[in-house]
Short mmCIF file of C-alpha atoms in Angstrom, two decimals:
data_model
loop_
_atom_site.label_atom_id
_atom_site.label_comp_id
_atom_site.label_asym_id
_atom_site.label_seq_id
_atom_site.Cartn_x
_atom_site.Cartn_y
_atom_site.Cartn_z
CA UNK M 1 -17.74 61.62 7.88
CA UNK M 2 -19.33 59.76 10.73
CA UNK M 3 -18.64 56.12 11.06
CA UNK M 4 -21.76 54.10 10.29
CA UNK M 5 -22.93 52.22 13.30
CA UNK M 6 -22.58 48.68 12.03
CA UNK M 7 -23.38 45.99 14.51
CA UNK M 8 -22.36 42.42 13.90
CA UNK M 9 -24.60 39.94 12.12
CA UNK M 10 -25.39 38.49 15.53
CA UNK M 11 -26.28 41.20 18.01
CA UNK M 12 -24.47 41.28 21.31
CA UNK M 13 -27.77 40.74 23.07
CA UNK M 14 -28.27 37.41 21.34
CA UNK M 15 -24.65 36.50 22.02
CA UNK M 16 -25.14 37.15 25.70
CA UNK M 17 -28.31 35.08 25.73
CA UNK M 18 -26.60 32.16 23.97
CA UNK M 19 -23.65 32.31 26.33
CA UNK M 20 -25.94 32.22 29.35
CA UNK M 21 -27.91 29.29 27.91
CA UNK M 22 -24.77 27.29 27.19
CA UNK M 23 -23.39 28.07 30.63
CA UNK M 24 -26.60 26.72 32.16
CA UNK M 25 -26.52 23.59 30.01
CA UNK M 26 -22.93 22.85 31.00
CA UNK M 27 -23.58 23.69 34.66
CA UNK M 28 -26.54 21.34 34.83
CA UNK M 29 -24.50 18.64 33.11
CA UNK M 30 -21.73 18.93 35.68
CA UNK M 31 -24.30 18.43 38.42
CA UNK M 32 -26.22 15.57 36.76
CA UNK M 33 -23.11 13.67 35.72
CA UNK M 34 -21.75 13.99 39.23
CA UNK M 35 -25.03 12.88 40.81
CA UNK M 36 -25.33 9.83 38.58
CA UNK M 37 -21.61 8.91 38.77
CA UNK M 38 -21.32 9.31 35.02
CA UNK M 39 -18.55 11.85 34.61
CA UNK M 40 -15.95 11.38 31.86
CA UNK M 41 -13.63 10.12 34.61
CA UNK M 42 -16.06 7.28 35.30
CA UNK M 43 -15.90 6.35 31.63
CA UNK M 44 -12.13 6.07 31.78
CA UNK M 45 -12.37 4.06 34.98
CA UNK M 46 -14.98 1.75 33.46
CA UNK M 47 -12.85 1.05 30.41
CA UNK M 48 -11.63 -2.28 31.73
CA UNK M 49 -15.23 -3.44 32.09
CA UNK M 50 -16.04 -2.60 28.47
CA UNK M 51 -12.97 -4.48 27.25
CA UNK M 52 -13.79 -7.51 29.36
CA UNK M 53 -17.36 -7.66 28.05
CA UNK M 54 -16.23 -7.29 24.45
CA UNK M 55 -13.72 -10.11 24.74
CA UNK M 56 -16.31 -12.29 26.53
CA UNK M 57 -18.91 -11.73 23.81
CA UNK M 58 -16.74 -13.00 20.98
CA UNK M 59 -16.85 -15.37 19.24
CA UNK M 60 -20.64 -15.85 19.16
CA UNK M 61 -21.98 -19.35 19.73
CA UNK M 62 -23.59 -20.23 16.38
CA UNK M 63 -24.89 -23.61 17.56
CA UNK M 64 -27.43 -21.74 19.61
CA UNK M 65 -29.17 -20.27 16.55
CA UNK M 66 -32.06 -22.83 16.21
CA UNK M 67 -33.38 -22.02 19.70
CA UNK M 68 -33.01 -18.29 19.08
CA UNK M 69 -34.77 -18.59 15.72
CA UNK M 70 -37.83 -20.15 17.36
CA UNK M 71 -38.16 -17.33 19.87
CA UNK M 72 -37.52 -14.75 17.17
CA UNK M 73 -40.51 -16.03 15.20
CA UNK M 74 -42.62 -15.78 18.36
CA UNK M 75 -41.46 -12.20 18.80
CA UNK M 76 -42.50 -11.30 15.25
CA UNK M 77 -45.86 -13.03 15.69
CA UNK M 78 -46.52 -10.99 18.82
CA UNK M 79 -45.81 -7.81 16.87
CA UNK M 80 -48.07 -8.91 13.98
CA UNK M 81 -51.03 -9.69 16.24
CA UNK M 82 -50.67 -6.55 18.35
CA UNK M 83 -50.29 -4.29 15.31
CA UNK M 84 -53.28 -5.80 13.50
CA UNK M 85 -55.66 -5.39 16.40
CA UNK M 86 -54.33 -1.94 17.20
CA UNK M 87 -54.89 -0.87 13.58
CA UNK M 88 -58.48 -2.10 13.62
CA UNK M 89 -59.39 -0.68 17.01
CA UNK M 90 -57.66 2.64 16.32
CA UNK M 91 -60.04 3.49 13.44
CA UNK M 92 -62.99 4.71 15.56
CA UNK M 93 -60.57 6.33 18.00
CA UNK M 94 -58.71 8.47 15.50
CA UNK M 95 -61.94 9.42 13.74
CA UNK M 96 -63.34 10.64 17.05
CA UNK M 97 -60.20 12.55 17.93
CA UNK M 98 -59.98 14.48 14.63
CA UNK M 99 -61.23 18.00 15.32
CA UNK M 100 -62.28 18.65 11.73
CA UNK M 101 -64.67 15.67 11.69
CA UNK M 102 -66.17 16.16 15.13
CA UNK M 103 -65.82 19.87 15.83
CA UNK M 104 -67.30 19.60 19.32
CA UNK M 105 -64.38 19.64 21.72
CA UNK M 106 -66.45 17.52 24.12
CA UNK M 107 -65.75 14.55 21.90
CA UNK M 108 -62.18 14.89 20.72
CA UNK M 109 -60.57 16.35 23.83
CA UNK M 110 -61.30 13.43 26.20
CA UNK M 111 -60.37 10.85 23.56
CA UNK M 112 -57.08 12.62 22.87
CA UNK M 113 -56.42 12.94 26.58
CA UNK M 114 -56.79 9.22 27.16
CA UNK M 115 -54.56 8.43 24.18
CA UNK M 116 -51.92 10.92 25.39
CA UNK M 117 -51.88 9.29 28.81
CA UNK M 118 -51.56 5.84 27.24
CA UNK M 119 -48.57 6.95 25.18
CA UNK M 120 -46.67 8.22 28.22
CA UNK M 121 -46.63 4.74 29.79
CA UNK M 122 -43.62 2.77 28.50
CA UNK M 123 -44.74 -0.48 26.86
CA UNK M 124 -42.54 -2.62 29.07
CA UNK M 125 -44.22 -1.14 32.14
CA UNK M 126 -47.60 -2.10 30.69
CA UNK M 127 -46.15 -5.56 30.10
CA UNK M 128 -45.12 -5.86 33.76
CA UNK M 129 -48.62 -5.01 34.90
CA UNK M 130 -50.23 -7.46 32.48
CA UNK M 131 -47.80 -10.19 33.48
CA UNK M 132 -48.95 -9.54 37.03
CA UNK M 133 -52.55 -10.01 35.93
CA UNK M 134 -52.38 -12.78 33.33
CA UNK M 135 -49.23 -14.58 34.39
CA UNK M 136 -46.09 -15.22 32.35
CA UNK M 137 -46.54 -15.78 28.59
CA UNK M 138 -47.00 -14.10 25.24
CA UNK M 139 -50.54 -12.88 25.94
CA UNK M 140 -49.61 -10.06 28.38
CA UNK M 141 -46.88 -8.98 25.94
CA UNK M 142 -49.36 -8.75 23.08
CA UNK M 143 -51.81 -6.73 25.18
CA UNK M 144 -49.04 -4.33 26.23
CA UNK M 145 -47.91 -3.81 22.63
CA UNK M 146 -51.54 -3.41 21.54
CA UNK M 147 -52.27 -0.63 24.03
CA UNK M 148 -49.07 1.23 23.30
CA UNK M 149 -49.58 1.01 19.51
CA UNK M 150 -53.14 2.20 19.90
CA UNK M 151 -52.00 5.49 21.38
CA UNK M 152 -49.25 5.95 18.81
CA UNK M 153 -51.39 5.09 15.80
CA UNK M 154 -54.31 7.22 16.95
CA UNK M 155 -52.06 10.25 17.31
CA UNK M 156 -50.36 9.83 13.93
CA UNK M 157 -53.71 9.32 12.21
CA UNK M 158 -55.74 12.14 13.68
CA UNK M 159 -52.96 14.54 12.77
CA UNK M 160 -53.14 13.21 9.20
CA UNK M 161 -56.91 13.58 9.09
CA UNK M 162 -56.73 17.15 10.31
CA UNK M 163 -54.54 17.97 7.33
CA UNK M 164 -56.82 16.50 4.63
CA UNK M 165 -58.61 18.42 1.90
CA UNK M 166 -62.03 19.36 3.30
CA UNK M 167 -63.69 20.06 -0.07
CA UNK M 168 -64.73 16.45 -0.82
CA UNK M 169 -66.30 16.27 2.64
CA UNK M 170 -68.33 19.41 2.00
CA UNK M 171 -69.34 18.13 -1.43
CA UNK M 172 -70.66 14.85 -0.06
CA UNK M 173 -72.40 16.57 2.81
CA UNK M 174 -73.99 19.08 0.39
CA UNK M 175 -75.37 16.26 -1.73
CA UNK M 176 -76.98 14.70 1.32
CA UNK M 177 -74.40 12.18 2.54
CA UNK M 178 -74.61 11.18 6.18
CA UNK M 179 -71.62 11.08 8.55
CA UNK M 180 -70.81 7.47 7.70
CA UNK M 181 -70.85 8.19 3.96
CA UNK M 182 -68.70 11.28 4.44
CA UNK M 183 -66.12 9.22 6.31
CA UNK M 184 -66.23 6.30 3.89
CA UNK M 185 -66.15 8.24 0.61
CA UNK M 186 -64.31 11.46 1.51
CA UNK M 187 -62.03 10.79 4.48
CA UNK M 188 -60.92 7.19 4.04
CA UNK M 189 -59.69 7.43 0.43
CA UNK M 190 -57.54 10.40 1.42
CA UNK M 191 -55.91 8.80 4.46
CA UNK M 192 -55.79 5.12 3.52
CA UNK M 193 -52.20 5.17 2.18
CA UNK M 194 -51.00 6.94 5.33
CA UNK M 195 -52.97 4.51 7.47
CA UNK M 196 -51.23 1.51 5.92
CA UNK M 197 -47.87 3.26 6.07
CA UNK M 198 -48.24 4.22 9.74
CA UNK M 199 -49.44 0.74 10.60
CA UNK M 200 -46.27 -0.67 9.08
CA UNK M 201 -44.26 1.88 11.02
CA UNK M 202 -45.99 0.83 14.23
CA UNK M 203 -45.18 -2.76 13.30
CA UNK M 204 -41.48 -1.85 13.10
CA UNK M 205 -41.72 -0.19 16.51
CA UNK M 206 -43.48 -3.24 17.90
CA UNK M 207 -40.88 -5.69 16.61
CA UNK M 208 -38.20 -3.65 18.32
CA UNK M 209 -40.23 -3.37 21.52
CA UNK M 210 -41.23 -7.04 21.62
CA UNK M 211 -37.58 -8.13 21.57
CA UNK M 212 -37.19 -6.80 25.10
CA UNK M 213 -40.59 -7.69 26.57
CA UNK M 214 -39.21 -11.09 27.53
CA UNK M 215 -37.12 -9.39 30.24
CA UNK M 216 -40.28 -9.12 32.31
CA UNK M 217 -41.70 -12.49 31.29
CA UNK M 218 -43.97 -11.25 28.52
CA UNK M 219 -42.78 -13.64 25.81
CA UNK M 220 -40.39 -13.40 22.91
CA UNK M 221 -36.64 -13.44 22.42
CA UNK M 222 -35.93 -11.18 25.42
CA UNK M 223 -36.54 -14.14 27.73
CA UNK M 224 -33.55 -15.99 26.26
CA UNK M 225 -31.41 -12.88 26.50
CA UNK M 226 -32.24 -12.47 30.17
CA UNK M 227 -31.57 -16.17 30.92
CA UNK M 228 -28.21 -16.27 29.15
CA UNK M 229 -27.05 -13.01 30.76
CA UNK M 230 -27.86 -14.42 34.19
CA UNK M 231 -25.78 -17.50 33.36
CA UNK M 232 -22.95 -15.32 32.05
CA UNK M 233 -23.14 -17.27 28.77
CA UNK M 234 -21.84 -14.32 26.77
CA UNK M 235 -21.16 -16.08 23.45
CA UNK M 236 -24.84 -17.08 23.42
CA UNK M 237 -25.83 -13.53 24.37
CA UNK M 238 -23.89 -12.27 21.36
CA UNK M 239 -25.72 -14.75 19.10
CA UNK M 240 -29.06 -13.44 20.34
CA UNK M 241 -27.99 -9.84 19.88
CA UNK M 242 -26.83 -10.51 16.33
CA UNK M 243 -30.10 -12.28 15.49
CA UNK M 244 -32.15 -9.41 16.92
CA UNK M 245 -30.02 -6.92 15.01
CA UNK M 246 -30.40 -8.70 11.66
CA UNK M 247 -34.13 -9.24 12.17
CA UNK M 248 -34.75 -5.59 13.01
CA UNK M 249 -32.68 -4.34 10.07
CA UNK M 250 -34.36 -6.71 7.59
CA UNK M 251 -37.88 -5.89 8.81
CA UNK M 252 -37.19 -2.16 8.79
CA UNK M 253 -35.81 -2.44 5.27
CA UNK M 254 -38.81 -4.35 3.88
CA UNK M 255 -41.28 -2.15 5.70
CA UNK M 256 -39.54 1.00 4.44
CA UNK M 257 -39.63 -0.25 0.84
CA UNK M 258 -43.35 -0.97 1.09
CA UNK M 259 -44.04 2.38 2.69
CA UNK M 260 -42.13 4.21 -0.02
CA UNK M 261 -44.27 2.47 -2.65
CA UNK M 262 -47.54 3.25 -0.86
CA UNK M 263 -47.25 6.93 -0.03
CA UNK N 1 -79.13 13.48 -22.50
CA UNK N 2 -75.91 11.66 -22.84
CA UNK N 3 -74.00 11.23 -19.64
CA UNK N 4 -70.29 11.71 -19.85
CA UNK N 5 -68.70 9.31 -17.43
CA UNK N 6 -65.10 9.59 -16.30
CA UNK N 7 -62.82 7.20 -18.19
CA UNK N 8 -62.58 3.76 -16.65
CA UNK N 9 -59.27 2.64 -15.26
CA UNK N 10 -57.50 0.01 -17.30
CA UNK N 11 -57.06 -3.19 -15.39
CA UNK N 12 -54.00 -5.04 -16.49
CA UNK N 13 -53.70 -8.77 -15.93
CA UNK N 14 -50.26 -8.26 -14.49
CA UNK N 15 -51.56 -6.01 -11.74
CA UNK N 16 -54.41 -8.37 -10.97
CA UNK N 17 -52.05 -11.31 -10.56
CA UNK N 18 -49.69 -9.22 -8.47
CA UNK N 19 -52.49 -8.14 -6.15
CA UNK N 20 -53.71 -11.72 -5.76
CA UNK N 21 -50.20 -12.85 -4.85
CA UNK N 22 -49.85 -10.04 -2.31
CA UNK N 23 -53.20 -10.95 -0.79
CA UNK N 24 -52.24 -14.63 -0.58
CA UNK N 25 -48.93 -13.80 1.09
CA UNK N 26 -50.68 -11.62 3.67
CA UNK N 27 -53.29 -14.31 4.36
CA UNK N 28 -50.56 -16.93 4.69
CA UNK N 29 -48.67 -14.77 7.19
CA UNK N 30 -51.80 -14.34 9.28
CA UNK N 31 -52.68 -18.03 9.21
CA UNK N 32 -49.11 -18.91 10.24
CA UNK N 33 -49.23 -16.33 13.02
CA UNK N 34 -52.52 -17.30 14.54
CA UNK N 35 -52.02 -21.05 14.20
CA UNK N 36 -48.54 -21.27 15.67
CA UNK N 37 -48.67 -18.57 18.34
CA UNK N 38 -48.45 -20.19 21.73
CA UNK N 39 -51.06 -18.44 23.83
CA UNK N 40 -52.05 -20.41 26.90
CA UNK N 41 -55.72 -19.57 26.85
CA UNK N 42 -56.40 -21.82 29.82
CA UNK N 43 -53.98 -19.76 31.85
CA UNK N 44 -55.19 -16.42 30.48
CA UNK N 45 -58.81 -17.13 31.41
CA UNK N 46 -58.27 -18.94 34.66
CA UNK N 47 -59.46 -18.30 38.16
CA UNK N 48 -56.03 -16.96 38.94
CA UNK N 49 -56.51 -14.19 36.36
CA UNK N 50 -59.88 -13.17 37.76
CA UNK N 51 -58.41 -13.06 41.24
CA UNK N 52 -55.48 -10.94 40.13
CA UNK N 53 -57.70 -8.56 38.19
CA UNK N 54 -59.83 -7.92 41.25
CA UNK N 55 -56.70 -7.46 43.34
CA UNK N 56 -54.41 -5.54 40.97
CA UNK N 57 -56.71 -3.08 39.20
CA UNK N 58 -58.29 -1.42 42.28
CA UNK N 59 -54.85 -1.07 43.88
CA UNK N 60 -53.37 0.45 40.72
CA UNK N 61 -56.02 3.16 40.80
CA UNK N 62 -55.54 3.97 44.46
CA UNK N 63 -51.90 5.10 44.49
CA UNK N 64 -49.99 4.81 47.73
CA UNK N 65 -49.23 8.42 48.68
CA UNK N 66 -46.95 7.23 51.44
CA UNK N 67 -44.45 6.24 48.76
CA UNK N 68 -44.67 9.62 47.03
CA UNK N 69 -41.38 10.97 48.33
CA UNK N 70 -39.44 7.82 47.57
CA UNK N 71 -40.93 7.71 44.05
CA UNK N 72 -40.17 11.38 43.39
CA UNK N 73 -36.58 10.88 44.53
CA UNK N 74 -36.07 8.08 42.03
CA UNK N 75 -37.89 10.00 39.30
CA UNK N 76 -35.43 12.82 39.91
CA UNK N 77 -32.56 10.37 39.45
CA UNK N 78 -34.24 9.20 36.23
CA UNK N 79 -34.34 12.78 34.92
CA UNK N 80 -30.68 13.30 35.79
CA UNK N 81 -29.77 10.11 33.95
CA UNK N 82 -31.75 11.18 30.90
CA UNK N 83 -30.16 14.64 30.88
CA UNK N 84 -26.60 13.33 31.21
CA UNK N 85 -27.14 10.69 28.54
CA UNK N 86 -28.85 13.03 26.10
CA UNK N 87 -26.19 15.70 26.42
CA UNK N 88 -23.41 13.18 25.88
CA UNK N 89 -25.23 11.89 22.80
CA UNK N 90 -25.95 15.42 21.55
CA UNK N 91 -22.23 16.15 21.53
CA UNK N 92 -20.99 12.75 20.34
CA UNK N 93 -23.51 12.78 17.47
CA UNK N 94 -22.07 15.99 15.97
CA UNK N 95 -19.04 14.37 14.26
CA UNK N 96 -21.27 11.55 12.99
CA UNK N 97 -23.71 14.10 11.62
CA UNK N 98 -20.95 15.96 9.78
CA UNK N 99 -19.37 12.81 8.36
CA UNK N 100 -22.77 11.59 7.16
CA UNK N 101 -23.66 14.90 5.47
CA UNK N 102 -22.70 14.74 1.80
CA UNK N 103 -22.32 18.52 1.45
CA UNK N 104 -19.71 18.73 4.21
CA UNK N 105 -17.61 15.62 3.70
CA UNK N 106 -17.30 14.85 0.02
CA UNK N 107 -16.42 11.23 0.36
CA UNK N 108 -19.00 8.57 -0.46
CA UNK N 109 -17.08 6.11 1.67
CA UNK N 110 -17.13 8.25 4.83
CA UNK N 111 -20.78 9.24 4.27
CA UNK N 112 -21.80 5.63 3.87
CA UNK N 113 -19.71 4.42 6.78
CA UNK N 114 -21.10 7.04 9.12
CA UNK N 115 -24.69 6.43 8.01
CA UNK N 116 -24.16 2.71 8.45
CA UNK N 117 -22.97 3.15 12.03
CA UNK N 118 -25.93 5.43 12.82
CA UNK N 119 -28.45 3.00 11.32
CA UNK N 120 -26.80 0.15 13.16
CA UNK N 121 -27.13 1.90 16.50
CA UNK N 122 -30.78 2.66 15.85
CA UNK N 123 -31.52 -1.02 15.30
CA UNK N 124 -30.63 -1.84 18.91
CA UNK N 125 -33.32 -1.58 21.55
CA UNK N 126 -32.05 0.65 24.38
CA UNK N 127 -32.74 -2.05 26.93
CA UNK N 128 -30.39 -4.47 25.19
CA UNK N 129 -27.63 -1.86 25.27
CA UNK N 130 -28.39 -1.26 28.93
CA UNK N 131 -28.11 -4.98 29.63
CA UNK N 132 -24.62 -4.98 28.11
CA UNK N 133 -23.55 -1.94 30.09
CA UNK N 134 -24.89 -3.39 33.32
CA UNK N 135 -22.73 -6.43 32.65
CA UNK N 136 -19.74 -4.17 31.94
CA UNK N 137 -19.89 -1.57 34.72
CA UNK N 138 -22.29 -3.10 37.22
CA UNK N 139 -25.89 -2.31 38.15
CA UNK N 140 -25.86 1.45 38.70
CA UNK N 141 -27.17 4.60 37.02
CA UNK N 142 -23.91 4.92 35.08
CA UNK N 143 -24.92 1.88 33.00
CA UNK N 144 -28.24 3.54 32.18
CA UNK N 145 -26.57 6.81 31.23
CA UNK N 146 -24.24 5.00 28.84
CA UNK N 147 -27.11 3.07 27.26
CA UNK N 148 -29.01 6.30 26.68
CA UNK N 149 -25.95 8.12 25.38
CA UNK N 150 -25.07 5.42 22.86
CA UNK N 151 -28.69 4.70 21.92
CA UNK N 152 -29.43 8.38 21.24
CA UNK N 153 -26.46 8.91 18.95
CA UNK N 154 -28.18 6.91 16.21
CA UNK N 155 -31.23 9.12 15.91
CA UNK N 156 -29.50 12.44 16.67
CA UNK N 157 -26.69 11.77 14.21
CA UNK N 158 -29.17 11.02 11.46
CA UNK N 159 -31.27 14.12 12.18
CA UNK N 160 -28.14 16.26 12.44
CA UNK N 161 -26.88 15.09 9.06
CA UNK N 162 -30.26 15.94 7.51
CA UNK N 163 -30.10 19.43 9.03
CA UNK N 164 -26.57 19.95 7.72
CA UNK N 165 -27.55 18.76 4.25
CA UNK N 166 -30.40 21.27 4.12
CA UNK N 167 -28.40 24.40 5.02
CA UNK N 168 -28.09 27.33 2.63
CA UNK N 169 -24.84 26.63 0.78
CA UNK N 170 -24.76 30.16 -0.74
CA UNK N 171 -23.54 31.50 2.58
CA UNK N 172 -20.77 28.92 2.63
CA UNK N 173 -19.77 29.69 -0.96
CA UNK N 174 -19.79 33.44 -0.30
CA UNK N 175 -17.43 32.95 2.62
CA UNK N 176 -15.16 30.70 0.58
CA UNK N 177 -15.15 33.24 -2.28
CA UNK N 178 -13.98 35.87 0.19
CA UNK N 179 -11.06 33.72 1.18
CA UNK N 180 -12.30 32.29 4.44
CA UNK N 181 -10.52 29.18 5.59
CA UNK N 182 -12.30 25.97 6.59
CA UNK N 183 -12.55 26.90 10.25
CA UNK N 184 -14.02 30.31 9.44
CA UNK N 185 -16.53 28.77 7.04
CA UNK N 186 -17.55 26.37 9.78
CA UNK N 187 -17.95 29.03 12.45
CA UNK N 188 -19.56 31.81 10.40
CA UNK N 189 -21.29 29.88 7.63
CA UNK N 190 -22.38 26.51 8.97
CA UNK N 191 -22.78 26.64 12.74
CA UNK N 192 -25.13 29.65 12.94
CA UNK N 193 -27.45 27.89 10.52
CA UNK N 194 -27.57 24.59 12.37
CA UNK N 195 -27.56 25.54 16.06
CA UNK N 196 -31.32 26.08 16.49
CA UNK N 197 -32.25 22.79 14.82
CA UNK N 198 -29.54 20.85 16.65
CA UNK N 199 -30.77 22.20 19.97
CA UNK N 200 -34.37 21.50 19.08
CA UNK N 201 -33.64 17.87 18.14
CA UNK N 202 -31.54 17.36 21.26
CA UNK N 203 -34.44 18.59 23.39
CA UNK N 204 -36.81 16.32 21.49
CA UNK N 205 -34.51 13.39 22.11
CA UNK N 206 -34.47 14.30 25.81
CA UNK N 207 -38.24 13.70 25.86
CA UNK N 208 -37.73 10.23 24.41
CA UNK N 209 -34.85 9.51 26.78
CA UNK N 210 -36.87 10.44 29.86
CA UNK N 211 -39.42 7.86 28.78
CA UNK N 212 -36.70 5.31 28.05
CA UNK N 213 -34.85 5.81 31.31
CA UNK N 214 -37.96 5.20 33.41
CA UNK N 215 -37.70 1.52 32.51
CA UNK N 216 -33.93 1.00 32.54
CA UNK N 217 -34.08 0.20 36.25
CA UNK N 218 -35.97 -3.00 35.47
CA UNK N 219 -32.65 -4.57 34.53
CA UNK N 220 -30.72 -2.71 37.24
CA UNK N 221 -29.52 0.32 35.28
CA UNK N 222 -30.79 2.91 37.76
CA UNK N 223 -33.75 5.24 38.01
CA UNK N 224 -37.37 4.66 38.90
CA UNK N 225 -37.47 1.26 37.19
CA UNK N 226 -35.52 -0.19 40.11
CA UNK N 227 -38.44 0.52 42.41
CA UNK N 228 -40.92 -0.98 39.93
CA UNK N 229 -39.22 -4.37 40.15
CA UNK N 230 -39.14 -4.22 43.94
CA UNK N 231 -42.79 -3.19 44.26
CA UNK N 232 -43.91 -5.93 41.87
CA UNK N 233 -41.87 -8.56 43.70
CA UNK N 234 -43.60 -7.50 46.93
CA UNK N 235 -46.98 -7.33 45.14
CA UNK N 236 -47.43 -3.73 46.27
CA UNK N 237 -49.65 -2.68 43.40
CA UNK N 238 -50.64 0.59 45.06
CA UNK N 239 -46.98 1.55 44.94
CA UNK N 240 -46.88 0.64 41.24
CA UNK N 241 -49.94 2.87 40.83
CA UNK N 242 -48.04 5.73 42.43
CA UNK N 243 -45.07 5.15 40.13
CA UNK N 244 -47.34 5.10 37.09
CA UNK N 245 -48.99 8.34 38.18
CA UNK N 246 -45.64 10.06 38.70
CA UNK N 247 -44.31 8.83 35.34
CA UNK N 248 -47.42 9.98 33.49
CA UNK N 249 -47.44 13.43 35.10
CA UNK N 250 -43.70 14.06 34.81
CA UNK N 251 -43.48 12.82 31.23
CA UNK N 252 -46.48 14.94 30.23
CA UNK N 253 -45.00 18.07 31.84
CA UNK N 254 -41.65 17.48 30.13
CA UNK N 255 -43.26 16.84 26.73
CA UNK N 256 -45.31 20.00 27.06
CA UNK N 257 -42.40 22.20 28.20
CA UNK N 258 -40.08 20.79 25.61
CA UNK N 259 -42.61 21.35 22.81
CA UNK N 260 -42.94 24.99 23.86
CA UNK N 261 -39.19 25.53 24.01
CA UNK N 262 -38.74 23.88 20.62
CA UNK N 263 -41.41 26.12 19.10
CA UNK N 264 -39.54 29.19 20.31
CA UNK N 265 -36.15 28.01 19.10
CA UNK N 266 -36.94 27.07 15.52
#
């Protein structure tokens, strides 16, 4: 009787490939961690620093809360304004970038391209540029958030539109509806829940982003954080961090509950 | 001919009142926002703004190619930081992922604890973490790497736990029925099922971390952001234009490559 030629569940070829891939990953890590001075040895060496910061941060200075609260509200307002305008302005953009509504690639490709480029620019970098133009204040921060959300929302929405049921569109077209009627009666009802849900998601992202815009002078709670760090007032820093943390968690929670109900 | 119309929806009073209350709350939020927001319109639309627009915008769109090498060098450092941080997070997130997965660790307490830690981490903006690490270890790339590593654990751990919870448990049960011990179950039943997804998510997170680490330098945590602050302080907007161009191109290339790799893996 000949022995059946049973190979393992994972062929040796795949094993070799995996081994090579992991060797490369580890090799690159050794180089990058060395080049950025971030090897595990550095972590052990930096341990004293971590301990010092942790002991400096506690206990938080609760008397500082009223000032923090004021800036927190400003931060949330910035996110509300930016998200609202981004949601409104994104409507024509995502309609134009959906390939099933405007099949000519001359329309949707350039729009998508611009939106893709916008999304690659970090929002805080946009904020720096707008602070350079408009001066310090909340306005440049709002504009930066607005532009970043526009790219994000447009992408999420055109992907949703491309997945909708095309039959209602054909039906309305067949009974003589024009483009506007097709969009209003066939597209919008199908994507409205997602639109609201994504807008809320973008709002969450914006709240998180606007907490740090103050680092570059674009308004919000980040300004306080930067100031107190520079003064080494760590108990106050901890208060700000706790307030940011609670605000983000609460807003995410509420927004998630609403989104669950909608979709 | 009698037309048969679709049945009309019932409108309950309760729903009507609820909707009115929701509408009022939304309107109130908007009024509060727009009334109390402190926008200095006089400063926004001042002569200063017009001057800066005519100075900044043209310079932004005519990047300074003389700075190309310097910018590329720092972008390279940014990529190294992102890679180191992501890999650290990809490994550190594994235990969190397992502890949060209810089919691996059958303890509500450990599941909840682990999920709580992961959610907590995700609530922190990376820049705030970076600020703390700069204070702890000084303004150098190491601070940025740590911020990325810690910040990425939150998302990766959550995604990992979802992957683990969705594996085919029949394989695991078959191994157990054949008398495999825990370690054997892990190596032959669980790990082969999760490796592709784990890798794919780690690569996806690398994309995000590249984007994140471009700005860490603003607060002194290394990478290309360091140069941004310097160029702005010197009002060299053509240099900022060059930095923007490099960031856009590099990030796009990385997103594209990473999407292709991820498609092949999963």
